[in-house]
Short mmCIF file of C-alpha atoms in Angstrom, two decimals:
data_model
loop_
_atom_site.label_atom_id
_atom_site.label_comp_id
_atom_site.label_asym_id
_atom_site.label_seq_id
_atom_site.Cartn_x
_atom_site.Cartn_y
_atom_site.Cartn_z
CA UNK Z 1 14.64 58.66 51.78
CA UNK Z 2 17.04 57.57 49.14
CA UNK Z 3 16.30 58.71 45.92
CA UNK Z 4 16.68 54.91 44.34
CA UNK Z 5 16.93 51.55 46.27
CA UNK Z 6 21.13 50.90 46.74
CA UNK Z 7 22.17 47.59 45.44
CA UNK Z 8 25.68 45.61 45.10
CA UNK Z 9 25.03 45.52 41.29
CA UNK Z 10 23.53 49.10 40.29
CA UNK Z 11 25.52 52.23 41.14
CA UNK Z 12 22.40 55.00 40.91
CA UNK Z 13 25.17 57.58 40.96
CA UNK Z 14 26.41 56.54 37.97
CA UNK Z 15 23.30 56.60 36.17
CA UNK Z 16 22.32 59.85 37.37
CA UNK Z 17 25.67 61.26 35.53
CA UNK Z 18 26.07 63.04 32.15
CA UNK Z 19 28.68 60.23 31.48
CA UNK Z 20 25.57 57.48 31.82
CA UNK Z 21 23.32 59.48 30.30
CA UNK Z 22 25.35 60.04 26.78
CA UNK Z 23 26.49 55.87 26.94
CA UNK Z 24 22.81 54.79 26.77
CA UNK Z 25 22.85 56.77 23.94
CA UNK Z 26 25.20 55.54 22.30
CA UNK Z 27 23.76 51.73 23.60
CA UNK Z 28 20.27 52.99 22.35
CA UNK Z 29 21.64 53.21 18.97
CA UNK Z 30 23.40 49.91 19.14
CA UNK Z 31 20.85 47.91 19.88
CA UNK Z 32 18.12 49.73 17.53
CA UNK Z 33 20.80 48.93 14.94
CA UNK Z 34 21.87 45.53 15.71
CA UNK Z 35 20.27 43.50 13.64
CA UNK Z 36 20.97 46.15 10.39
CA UNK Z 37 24.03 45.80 7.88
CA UNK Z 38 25.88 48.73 9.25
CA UNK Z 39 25.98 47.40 12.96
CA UNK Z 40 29.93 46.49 12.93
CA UNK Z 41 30.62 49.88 11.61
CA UNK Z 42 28.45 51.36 14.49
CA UNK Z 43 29.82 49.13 16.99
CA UNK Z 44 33.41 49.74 15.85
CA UNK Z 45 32.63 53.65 16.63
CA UNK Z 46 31.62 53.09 20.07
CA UNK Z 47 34.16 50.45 20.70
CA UNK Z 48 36.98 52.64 19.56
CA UNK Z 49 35.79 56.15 21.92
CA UNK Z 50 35.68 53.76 24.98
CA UNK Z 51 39.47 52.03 23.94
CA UNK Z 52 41.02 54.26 21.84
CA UNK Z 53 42.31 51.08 19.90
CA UNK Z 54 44.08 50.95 16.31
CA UNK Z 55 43.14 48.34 14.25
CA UNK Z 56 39.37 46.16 14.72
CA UNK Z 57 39.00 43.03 13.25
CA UNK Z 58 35.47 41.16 13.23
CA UNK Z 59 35.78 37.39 12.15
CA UNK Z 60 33.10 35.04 12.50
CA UNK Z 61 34.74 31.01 13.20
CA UNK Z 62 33.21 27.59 12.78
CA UNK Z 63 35.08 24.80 14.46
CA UNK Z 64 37.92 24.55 11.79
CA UNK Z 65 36.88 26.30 8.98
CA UNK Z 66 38.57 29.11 7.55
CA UNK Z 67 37.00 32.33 9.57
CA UNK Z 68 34.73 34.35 7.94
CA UNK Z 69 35.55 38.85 7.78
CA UNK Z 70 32.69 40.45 8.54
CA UNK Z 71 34.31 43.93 9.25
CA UNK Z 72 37.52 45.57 9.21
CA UNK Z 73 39.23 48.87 9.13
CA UNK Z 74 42.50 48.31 7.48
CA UNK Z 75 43.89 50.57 4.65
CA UNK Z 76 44.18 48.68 1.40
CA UNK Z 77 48.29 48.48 1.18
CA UNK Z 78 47.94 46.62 4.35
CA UNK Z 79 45.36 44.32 3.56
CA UNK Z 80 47.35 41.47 2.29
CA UNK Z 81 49.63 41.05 5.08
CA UNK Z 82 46.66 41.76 7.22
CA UNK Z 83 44.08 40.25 5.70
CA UNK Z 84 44.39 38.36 2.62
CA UNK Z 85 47.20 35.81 3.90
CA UNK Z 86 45.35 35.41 7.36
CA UNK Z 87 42.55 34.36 6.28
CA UNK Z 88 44.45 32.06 3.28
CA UNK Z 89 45.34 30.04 6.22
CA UNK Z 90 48.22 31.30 8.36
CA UNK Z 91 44.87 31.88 11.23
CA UNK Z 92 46.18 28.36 12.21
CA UNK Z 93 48.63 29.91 14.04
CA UNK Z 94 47.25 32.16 15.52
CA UNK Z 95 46.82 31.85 19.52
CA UNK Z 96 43.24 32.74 19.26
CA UNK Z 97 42.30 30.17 16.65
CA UNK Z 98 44.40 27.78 18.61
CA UNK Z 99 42.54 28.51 21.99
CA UNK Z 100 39.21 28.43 20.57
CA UNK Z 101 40.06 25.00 19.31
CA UNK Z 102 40.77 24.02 22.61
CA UNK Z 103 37.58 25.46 23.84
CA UNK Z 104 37.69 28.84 25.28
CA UNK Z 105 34.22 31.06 24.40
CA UNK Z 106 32.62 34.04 25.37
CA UNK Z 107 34.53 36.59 27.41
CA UNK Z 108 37.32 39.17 26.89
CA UNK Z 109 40.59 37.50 26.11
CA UNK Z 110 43.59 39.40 25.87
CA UNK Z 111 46.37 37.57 22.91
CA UNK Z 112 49.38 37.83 25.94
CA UNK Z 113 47.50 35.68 27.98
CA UNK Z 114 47.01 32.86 25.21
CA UNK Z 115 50.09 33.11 23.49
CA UNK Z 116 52.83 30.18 24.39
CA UNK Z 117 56.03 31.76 25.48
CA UNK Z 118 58.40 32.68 22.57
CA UNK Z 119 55.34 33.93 20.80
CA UNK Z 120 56.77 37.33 20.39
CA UNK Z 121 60.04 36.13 18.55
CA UNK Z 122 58.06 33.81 16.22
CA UNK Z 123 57.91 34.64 12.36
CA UNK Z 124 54.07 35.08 12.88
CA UNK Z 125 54.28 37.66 15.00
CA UNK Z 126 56.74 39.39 12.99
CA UNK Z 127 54.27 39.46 9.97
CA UNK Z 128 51.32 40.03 11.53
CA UNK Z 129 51.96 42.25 14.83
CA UNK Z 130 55.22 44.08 14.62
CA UNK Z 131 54.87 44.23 10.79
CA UNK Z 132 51.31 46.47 11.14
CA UNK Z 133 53.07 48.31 14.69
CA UNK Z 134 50.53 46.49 16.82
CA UNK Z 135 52.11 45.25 20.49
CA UNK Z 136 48.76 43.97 21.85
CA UNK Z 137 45.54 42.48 20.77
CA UNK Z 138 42.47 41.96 23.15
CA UNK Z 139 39.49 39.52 21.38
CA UNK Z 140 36.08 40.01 22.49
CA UNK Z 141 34.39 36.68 22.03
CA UNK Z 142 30.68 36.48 21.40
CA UNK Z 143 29.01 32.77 20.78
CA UNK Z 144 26.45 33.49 18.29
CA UNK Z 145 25.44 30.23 17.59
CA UNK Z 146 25.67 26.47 18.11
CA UNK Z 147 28.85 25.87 16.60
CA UNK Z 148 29.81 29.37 15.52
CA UNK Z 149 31.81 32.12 17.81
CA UNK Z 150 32.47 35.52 16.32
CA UNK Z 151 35.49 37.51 17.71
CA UNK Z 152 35.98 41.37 17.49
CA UNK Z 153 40.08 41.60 17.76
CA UNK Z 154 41.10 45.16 18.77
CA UNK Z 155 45.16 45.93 18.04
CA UNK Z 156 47.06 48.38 20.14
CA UNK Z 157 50.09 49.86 18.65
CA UNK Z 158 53.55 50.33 21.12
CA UNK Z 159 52.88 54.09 21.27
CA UNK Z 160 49.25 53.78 22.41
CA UNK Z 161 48.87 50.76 24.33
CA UNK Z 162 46.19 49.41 25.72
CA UNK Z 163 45.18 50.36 29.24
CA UNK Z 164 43.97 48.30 32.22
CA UNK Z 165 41.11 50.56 32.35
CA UNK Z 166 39.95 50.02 29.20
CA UNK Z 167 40.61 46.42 29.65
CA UNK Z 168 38.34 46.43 32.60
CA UNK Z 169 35.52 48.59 30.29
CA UNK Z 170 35.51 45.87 27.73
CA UNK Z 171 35.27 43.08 30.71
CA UNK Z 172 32.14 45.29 31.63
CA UNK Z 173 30.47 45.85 28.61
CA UNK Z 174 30.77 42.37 26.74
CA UNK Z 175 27.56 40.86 27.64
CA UNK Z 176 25.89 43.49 26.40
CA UNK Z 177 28.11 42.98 23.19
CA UNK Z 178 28.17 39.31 22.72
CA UNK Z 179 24.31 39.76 22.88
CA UNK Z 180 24.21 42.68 20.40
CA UNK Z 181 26.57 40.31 18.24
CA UNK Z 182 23.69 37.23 18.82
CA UNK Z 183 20.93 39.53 17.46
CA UNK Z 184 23.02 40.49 14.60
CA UNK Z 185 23.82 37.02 13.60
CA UNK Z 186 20.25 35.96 13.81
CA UNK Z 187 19.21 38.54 11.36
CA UNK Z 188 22.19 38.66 9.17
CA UNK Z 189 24.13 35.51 9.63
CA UNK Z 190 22.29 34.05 6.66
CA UNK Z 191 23.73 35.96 4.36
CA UNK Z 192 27.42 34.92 5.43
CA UNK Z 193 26.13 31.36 6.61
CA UNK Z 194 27.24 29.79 2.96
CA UNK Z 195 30.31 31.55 2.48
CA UNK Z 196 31.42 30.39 6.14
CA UNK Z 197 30.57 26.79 5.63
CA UNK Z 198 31.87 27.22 1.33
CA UNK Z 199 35.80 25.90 1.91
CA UNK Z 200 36.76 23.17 4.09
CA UNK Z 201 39.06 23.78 6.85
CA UNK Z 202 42.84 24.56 5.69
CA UNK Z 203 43.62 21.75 8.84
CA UNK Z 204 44.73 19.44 6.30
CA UNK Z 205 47.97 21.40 5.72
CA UNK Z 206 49.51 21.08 9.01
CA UNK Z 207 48.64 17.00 8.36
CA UNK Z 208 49.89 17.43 5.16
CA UNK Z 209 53.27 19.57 5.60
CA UNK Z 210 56.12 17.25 5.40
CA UNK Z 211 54.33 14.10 5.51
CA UNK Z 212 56.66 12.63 3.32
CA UNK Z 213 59.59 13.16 5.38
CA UNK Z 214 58.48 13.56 8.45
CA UNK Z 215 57.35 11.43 11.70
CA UNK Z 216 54.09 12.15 13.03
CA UNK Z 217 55.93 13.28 16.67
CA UNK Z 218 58.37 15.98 14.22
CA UNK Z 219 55.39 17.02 12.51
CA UNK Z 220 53.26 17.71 16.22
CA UNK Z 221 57.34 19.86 17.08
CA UNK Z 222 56.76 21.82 13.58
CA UNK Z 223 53.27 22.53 14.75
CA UNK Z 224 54.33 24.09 18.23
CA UNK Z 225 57.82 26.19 16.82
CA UNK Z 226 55.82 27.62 14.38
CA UNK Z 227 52.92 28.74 16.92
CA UNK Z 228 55.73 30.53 18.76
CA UNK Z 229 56.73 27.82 21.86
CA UNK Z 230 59.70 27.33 23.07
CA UNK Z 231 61.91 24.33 22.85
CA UNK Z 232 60.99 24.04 26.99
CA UNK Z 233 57.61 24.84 26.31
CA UNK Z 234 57.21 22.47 23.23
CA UNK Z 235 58.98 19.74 25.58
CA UNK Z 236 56.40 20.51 28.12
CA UNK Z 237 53.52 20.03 25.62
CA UNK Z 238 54.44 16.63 24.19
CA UNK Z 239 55.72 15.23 27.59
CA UNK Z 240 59.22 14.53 26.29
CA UNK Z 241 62.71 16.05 27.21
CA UNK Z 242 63.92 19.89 26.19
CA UNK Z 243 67.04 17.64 24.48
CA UNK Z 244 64.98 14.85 22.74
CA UNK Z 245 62.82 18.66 21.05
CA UNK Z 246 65.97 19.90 20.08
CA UNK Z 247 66.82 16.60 17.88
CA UNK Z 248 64.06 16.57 16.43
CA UNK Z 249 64.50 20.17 15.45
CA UNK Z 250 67.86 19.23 13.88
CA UNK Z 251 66.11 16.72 12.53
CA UNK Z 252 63.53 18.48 10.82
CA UNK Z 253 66.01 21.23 9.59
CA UNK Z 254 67.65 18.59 7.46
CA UNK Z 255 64.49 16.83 5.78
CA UNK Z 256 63.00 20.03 4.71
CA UNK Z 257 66.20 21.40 3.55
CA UNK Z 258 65.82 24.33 6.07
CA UNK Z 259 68.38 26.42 8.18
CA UNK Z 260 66.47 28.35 10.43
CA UNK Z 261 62.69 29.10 11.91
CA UNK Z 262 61.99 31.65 9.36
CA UNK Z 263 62.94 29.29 5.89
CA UNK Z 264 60.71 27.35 8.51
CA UNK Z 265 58.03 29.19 8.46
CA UNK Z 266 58.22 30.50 4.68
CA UNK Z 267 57.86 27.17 3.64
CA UNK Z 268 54.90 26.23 5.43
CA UNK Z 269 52.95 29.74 4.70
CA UNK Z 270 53.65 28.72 0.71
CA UNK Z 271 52.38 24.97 1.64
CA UNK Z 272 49.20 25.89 3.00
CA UNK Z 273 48.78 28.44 0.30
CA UNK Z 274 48.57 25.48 -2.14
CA UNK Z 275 46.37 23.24 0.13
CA UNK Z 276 44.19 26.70 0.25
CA UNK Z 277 44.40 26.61 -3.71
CA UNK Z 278 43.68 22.74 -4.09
CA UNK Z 279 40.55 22.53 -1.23
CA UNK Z 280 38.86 26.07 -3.01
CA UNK Z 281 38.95 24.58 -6.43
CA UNK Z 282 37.97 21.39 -5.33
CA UNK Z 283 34.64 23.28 -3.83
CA UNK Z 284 34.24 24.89 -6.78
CA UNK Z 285 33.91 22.15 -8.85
CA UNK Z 286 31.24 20.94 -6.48
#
C-alpha cells in the first residue's frame, strides 16, 4: 500500500523531502505575516533565495493613476533614476503600465514578452535598464482589488540572468503570492488607499505634449517611438504605411525643434515633469 494516494496535481515525493519541508517554512512564515507591515520585506527574502534576482520593485496601480511604492531595495544614489523619475511619470512608458492598460492581470509576465520591438534601443530603456545593469525584468501580478493590481518587478542584471527554472518557480508559486498580496492589501491597503487615489493620473501629458503643434495622428507616432516601436511596428499599430510613419517622424522632428529620439525623449520626460508639478499642486490646493 502506497504510503499517500498518487494524484496528477500532488507529488508526495516532493513533500516528503527536506527541500518541502524547509519551503513550508518559509510559506508558514509568509502567510502568518501577511497581513503585518514587514510582509514585502519578508516576501522579498524568500523571493530572492528561490530567483537569485537583483533589484525588487513592489508598486501597487489603479487604472491610470500614478503607481503607488510599497517596497523597494534600491541604494539611495540610484533612487532617482530608479525611483523618483518613474514614478514622476516616465511609468507611462513603461511596457508593463502599457499592458496593464490594455488589460493583462494576474500571472507572471516577463518585460521581453510585452515590450514592442525596438524596446531595447529606446531612451527608456537606456535610463532605466541598462543605466541600473538590469537585462531582464519578470512582474508578478497580483489583483488585490476591484480596480487595483499590485506588481512585484524582479530585475536581472547581464551577468546573472534570469533562468528558465526560476521562471517556471515563480509560474508555480504565484497563486500562492497574489493571494498572500490580497490578504496584505486587505489589512494594510488602507493606509496607502489615499495616497494612491491623492494625484490624478499624469495621462494628461501625453494629450498634452505638443498639442500645439501637433496632429492628433503625430501625437498617437510620438506615443509609440517613445515606448520603444519601430517605425514597422508603429505602422502596424496605427494601420498606416512604414513610409507615411516616417513623415510624420520628419514631421514631428521639425515642430518640436528636435534632431533625434533622445532630444525626443528629453523633452517629453521635462514635459510631464511639469504636468506632474501642475496636477500635485492643483491637489494640494484641494
Amino acid at each position: 500500500m502506497k504510503y499517500c494516494p498518487t494524484t496528477d496535481d500532488i507529488d508526495c515525493a516532493f513533500l516528503a523531502s527536506a527541500g518541502s519541508a524547509a519551503w513550508h517554512r518559509h510559506m508558514a512564515i509568509l502567510v502568518s505575516s501577511s497581513g503585518q507591515r514587514d510582509f514585502p520585506l519578508r516576501l522579498e527574502q524568500v523571493l530572492r533565495a528561490i530567483t537569485g534576482f537583483d533589484t525588487i520593485l513592489i508598486n501597487t496601480y489603479k487604472g491610470r493613476h500614478r503607481p503607488l511604492l510599497i517596497h523597494d531595495d534600491y541604494p539611495p544614489e540610484n533612487r532617482p533614476q530608479a525611483i523618483d523619475r518613474y514614478l514622476s511619470g516616465a511609468y507611462l512608458l513603461d511596457p508593463f503600465f502599457t499592458a496593464m492598460s490594455g488589460g493583462l492581470d494576474s500571472g507572471v509576465h516577463r518585460l521581453r514578452k510585452l515590450a514592442p520591438d525596438r524596446f531595447e534601443s529606446s531612451d527608456y530603456y537606456a535610463h532605466y535598464y541598462r543605466g541600473l545593469g538590469l537585462a531582464d525584468e519578470v512582474g508578478l501580478f497580483a489583483r488585490v482589488g476591484d480596480d487595483v493590481l499590485m506588481v512585484v518587478s524582479l530585475g536581472f542584471q547581464a551577468k546573472a540572468p534570469l533562468k528558465r527554472r526560476a521562471l517556471q518557480v515563480l509560474k508555480n508559486v504565484e497563486p500562492m503570492i497574489e493571494t498572500l498580496l490580497m490578504e496584505f492589501w486587505k489589512w494594510q491597503g488602507a493606509l496607502f488607499q489615499p495616497t494612491l487615489e491623492k494625484y490624478a493620473p499624469v495621462e494628461a501629458a501625453f494629450a498634452s505634449f505638443g498639442r500645439e503643434v501637433l496632429t492628433a495622428r503625430e501625437q498617437e507616432i510620438v506615443r509609440l517611438l517613445l515606448a520603444g516601436h519601430s517605425t514597422k511596428s508603429a505602422a502596424r499599430e496605427l494601420d498606416i504605411s512604414d513610409g507615411t510613419v516616417k513623415v510624420h517622424r520628419k514631421h514631428i522632428y521639425q515642430r518640436l525643434d528636435v534632431s533625434s529620439q533622445s532630444q525626443l525623449f528629453q523633452l517629453f520626460l521635462e514635459h510631464i515633469s511639469l504636468v506632474s508639478l501642475q496636477i500635485n499642486a492643483r491637489s494640494d490646493r484641494n
